[in-house]
Structure formats: C-alpha cells, structure tokens
CSV table of N, CA and C in Angstrom, one decimal:
chain,number,residue,atom,x,y,z
A,74,GLU,N,93.3,229.2,23.3
A,74,GLU,CA,93.4,227.9,22.9
A,74,GLU,C,92.1,227.0,22.4
A,75,LEU,N,91.0,227.7,23.1
A,75,LEU,CA,89.5,227.2,22.7
A,75,LEU,C,89.2,228.0,21.4
A,76,ILE,N,89.6,229.1,21.2
A,76,ILE,CA,89.0,229.7,19.8
A,76,ILE,C,89.8,228.8,18.8
A,77,THR,N,91.0,228.4,19.0
A,77,THR,CA,92.0,227.8,18.2
A,77,THR,C,91.3,226.7,17.9
A,78,ALA,N,90.9,225.8,18.7
A,78,ALA,CA,90.2,224.4,18.6
A,78,ALA,C,89.0,224.8,17.8
A,79,ILE,N,88.1,225.4,18.1
A,79,ILE,CA,87.3,225.8,17.5
A,79,ILE,C,87.0,226.1,16.0
A,80,TYR,N,88.2,226.8,15.7
A,80,TYR,CA,88.6,227.1,14.3
A,80,TYR,C,89.1,225.9,13.5
A,81,GLN,N,89.7,225.2,14.3
A,81,GLN,CA,90.3,223.8,13.7
A,81,GLN,C,89.5,223.0,13.4
A,82,SER,N,88.2,222.8,14.1
A,82,SER,CA,87.3,221.7,14.1
A,82,SER,C,86.2,222.4,13.2
A,83,GLY,N,86.0,223.5,13.0
A,83,GLY,CA,85.3,224.3,11.8
A,83,GLY,C,85.7,224.1,10.5
A,84,HIS,N,87.0,224.2,10.4
A,84,HIS,CA,87.6,224.3,9.1
A,84,HIS,C,88.2,222.8,8.6
A,85,LEU,N,88.5,221.9,9.5
A,85,LEU,CA,88.8,220.5,9.0
A,85,LEU,C,87.8,219.5,9.3
A,86,GLY,N,86.7,219.8,10.1
A,86,GLY,CA,85.8,218.9,10.5
A,86,GLY,C,86.3,218.0,11.7
A,87,GLY,N,85.3,217.6,12.4
A,87,GLY,CA,85.9,216.5,13.5
A,87,GLY,C,86.1,217.1,14.8
A,88,VAL,N,86.1,216.3,15.8
A,88,VAL,CA,86.4,216.8,17.0
A,88,VAL,C,87.9,217.0,17.4
A,89,VAL,N,88.0,217.8,18.0
A,89,VAL,CA,89.4,218.6,18.6
A,89,VAL,C,89.4,218.4,20.1
A,90,LYS,N,90.4,217.6,20.6
A,90,LYS,CA,90.8,217.5,22.0
A,90,LYS,C,91.7,218.6,22.5
A,91,LEU,N,91.2,218.9,23.5
A,91,LEU,CA,92.3,220.0,24.5
A,91,LEU,C,92.9,219.4,25.6
A,92,PRO,N,94.1,219.8,25.7
A,92,PRO,CA,94.7,220.9,25.2
A,92,PRO,C,95.6,220.5,23.8
A,93,LEU,N,95.6,221.2,22.7
A,93,LEU,CA,96.1,221.0,21.6
A,93,LEU,C,97.3,220.6,21.4
A,94,PRO,N,97.9,219.4,20.7
A,94,PRO,CA,99.3,219.0,20.8
A,94,PRO,C,100.1,219.8,19.8
A,95,PRO,N,101.2,220.0,20.2
A,95,PRO,CA,102.1,220.8,19.3
A,95,PRO,C,102.1,220.3,17.6
A,96,ASP,N,101.7,219.0,17.5
A,96,ASP,CA,101.6,218.7,16.0
A,96,ASP,C,99.8,218.8,15.3
A,97,ALA,N,99.1,219.6,16.1
A,97,ALA,CA,97.9,220.0,15.8
A,97,ALA,C,98.2,221.0,14.4
A,98,PRO,N,97.3,220.8,13.3
A,98,PRO,CA,97.4,221.7,12.2
A,98,PRO,C,97.1,223.3,12.6
A,99,PHE,N,96.5,223.6,13.6
A,99,PHE,CA,96.2,224.8,14.0
A,99,PHE,C,97.0,225.3,15.0
A,100,TYR,N,98.0,224.6,15.8
A,100,TYR,CA,98.6,224.9,16.9
A,100,TYR,C,99.9,226.3,16.6
A,101,THR,N,100.2,226.2,15.6
A,101,THR,CA,100.8,227.6,15.3
A,101,THR,C,100.1,228.7,14.4
A,102,ARG,N,100.7,229.8,14.2
A,102,ARG,CA,100.2,230.9,13.5
A,102,ARG,C,100.4,230.5,12.0
A,103,GLU,N,101.4,229.8,11.5
A,103,GLU,CA,101.9,229.2,10.3
A,103,GLU,C,100.6,228.2,9.8
A,104,GLY,N,100.4,227.3,10.8
A,104,GLY,CA,99.5,226.4,10.6
A,104,GLY,C,97.9,226.9,10.1
A,105,ILE,N,97.7,227.7,11.1
A,105,ILE,CA,96.4,228.5,10.9
A,105,ILE,C,96.4,229.0,9.3
A,106,LEU,N,97.3,229.9,9.1
A,106,LEU,CA,97.3,230.3,7.8
A,106,LEU,C,97.3,229.4,6.4
A,107,LYS,N,98.1,228.2,6.8
A,107,LYS,CA,98.2,227.0,5.9
A,107,LYS,C,96.6,226.5,5.7
A,108,HIS,N,96.1,226.2,6.6
A,108,HIS,CA,94.8,225.3,6.6
A,108,HIS,C,93.6,226.3,6.8
A,109,ALA,N,93.5,227.3,7.1
A,109,ALA,CA,92.3,228.2,7.4
A,109,ALA,C,91.9,228.3,5.8
A,110,ARG,N,90.4,228.5,5.7
A,110,ARG,CA,90.0,228.8,4.4
A,110,ARG,C,89.9,230.0,4.1
A,111,HIS,N,89.9,230.6,3.1
A,111,HIS,CA,89.9,232.4,2.8
A,111,HIS,C,88.4,232.6,2.3
A,112,PHE,N,87.7,233.1,3.0
A,112,PHE,CA,86.1,233.4,2.6
A,112,PHE,C,86.1,234.5,1.7
A,113,HIS,N,86.9,235.5,1.6
A,113,HIS,CA,86.7,236.7,0.9
A,113,HIS,C,88.3,237.1,0.5
A,114,GLU,N,88.7,236.9,-0.9
A,114,GLU,CA,90.0,237.7,-1.3
A,114,GLU,C,89.4,238.8,-2.3
A,115,LYS,N,90.1,239.9,-1.9
A,115,LYS,CA,90.0,241.2,-3.1
A,115,LYS,C,90.3,240.8,-4.4
A,116,LYS,N,89.7,240.8,-5.4
A,116,LYS,CA,90.0,240.5,-6.8
A,116,LYS,C,90.2,241.7,-7.8
A,117,ARG,N,89.4,242.7,-7.2
A,117,ARG,CA,89.4,243.9,-8.0
A,117,ARG,C,89.1,245.0,-7.6
A,118,SER,N,89.2,246.6,-7.8
A,118,SER,CA,88.7,247.6,-6.9
A,118,SER,C,88.2,248.5,-7.8
A,119,VAL,N,87.3,249.5,-7.4
A,119,VAL,CA,86.8,250.6,-8.0
A,119,VAL,C,87.6,252.0,-8.0
A,120,GLU,N,87.9,252.2,-9.1
A,120,GLU,CA,88.8,253.3,-9.3
A,120,GLU,C,88.3,254.7,-9.3
A,121,ASN,N,87.0,255.0,-9.7
A,121,ASN,CA,86.4,256.1,-9.7
A,121,ASN,C,84.7,256.4,-9.1
A,122,PHE,N,84.9,256.9,-7.9
A,122,PHE,CA,83.8,256.6,-7.2
A,122,PHE,C,83.4,258.3,-7.5
A,123,SER,N,81.8,258.0,-7.4
A,123,SER,CA,81.2,259.5,-8.1
A,123,SER,C,80.9,260.1,-6.7
A,124,ASP,N,80.8,261.7,-6.9
A,124,ASP,CA,80.7,262.4,-5.6
A,124,ASP,C,79.4,262.6,-5.1
A,125,ASP,N,78.3,261.8,-5.6
A,125,ASP,CA,77.1,261.8,-5.2
A,125,ASP,C,77.3,261.9,-3.5
A,126,GLN,N,76.2,262.8,-3.2
A,126,GLN,CA,76.2,262.9,-1.7
A,126,GLN,C,75.2,261.8,-1.2
A,127,ILE,N,75.4,261.2,-0.1
A,127,ILE,CA,74.8,260.1,1.0
A,127,ILE,C,73.6,261.0,1.5
A,128,THR,N,72.6,260.5,1.3
A,128,THR,CA,71.3,261.1,2.1
A,128,THR,C,70.7,260.2,3.1
A,129,LEU,N,69.8,261.0,3.7
A,129,LEU,CA,69.3,260.3,4.8
A,129,LEU,C,67.8,260.4,4.7
A,130,GLY,N,67.1,259.6,5.2
A,130,GLY,CA,65.5,259.6,5.1
A,130,GLY,C,65.0,260.9,4.9
A,131,ARG,N,65.1,261.7,6.0
A,131,ARG,CA,64.8,263.1,5.8
A,131,ARG,C,65.3,264.1,4.8
A,132,ASP,N,66.1,263.7,4.0
A,132,ASP,CA,66.6,264.5,3.0
A,132,ASP,C,66.2,264.2,1.6
A,133,VAL,N,65.5,262.8,1.5
A,133,VAL,CA,64.8,262.6,0.2
A,133,VAL,C,63.8,263.6,-0.3
A,134,GLY,N,64.0,263.8,-1.6
A,134,GLY,CA,63.2,264.7,-2.4
A,134,GLY,C,63.5,266.2,-2.2
A,135,ARG,N,64.9,266.2,-1.5
A,135,ARG,CA,65.2,267.8,-1.3
A,135,ARG,C,65.9,268.3,-2.6
C-alpha cells in the first residue's frame, strides 16, 4: 500500500493519505493501469541483427 501511495503521488501529484480509500485512483490494478504514465512503449523492432562478435577490452585489435 505504501508503494501504491508513492506511485499515486508521483503520477498524479499531491499528498496521499494512508490507508488508501477504495475510491483512490490507484487502489486497484485496473486503476493503476488506467492512471499510470507509460514511460516507454515499443514502436519498432530490429529485424536483421548482424553476426558481429562482441569483443572485450582484452580482445581489441586481435
């Protein structure tokens, strides 16, 4: 509940009093999904990765 209150305060701003009442925006999972900001959403993907080997510092120049 403390974590949920922190999320609510961070996303909506303002003070949150505990315990959260049942009508609080972040009280339920559905409320969290509805009100929480999405910071990153995948919009594209890479189709062809090259087969280059990942080198470590000791392997540079070999």
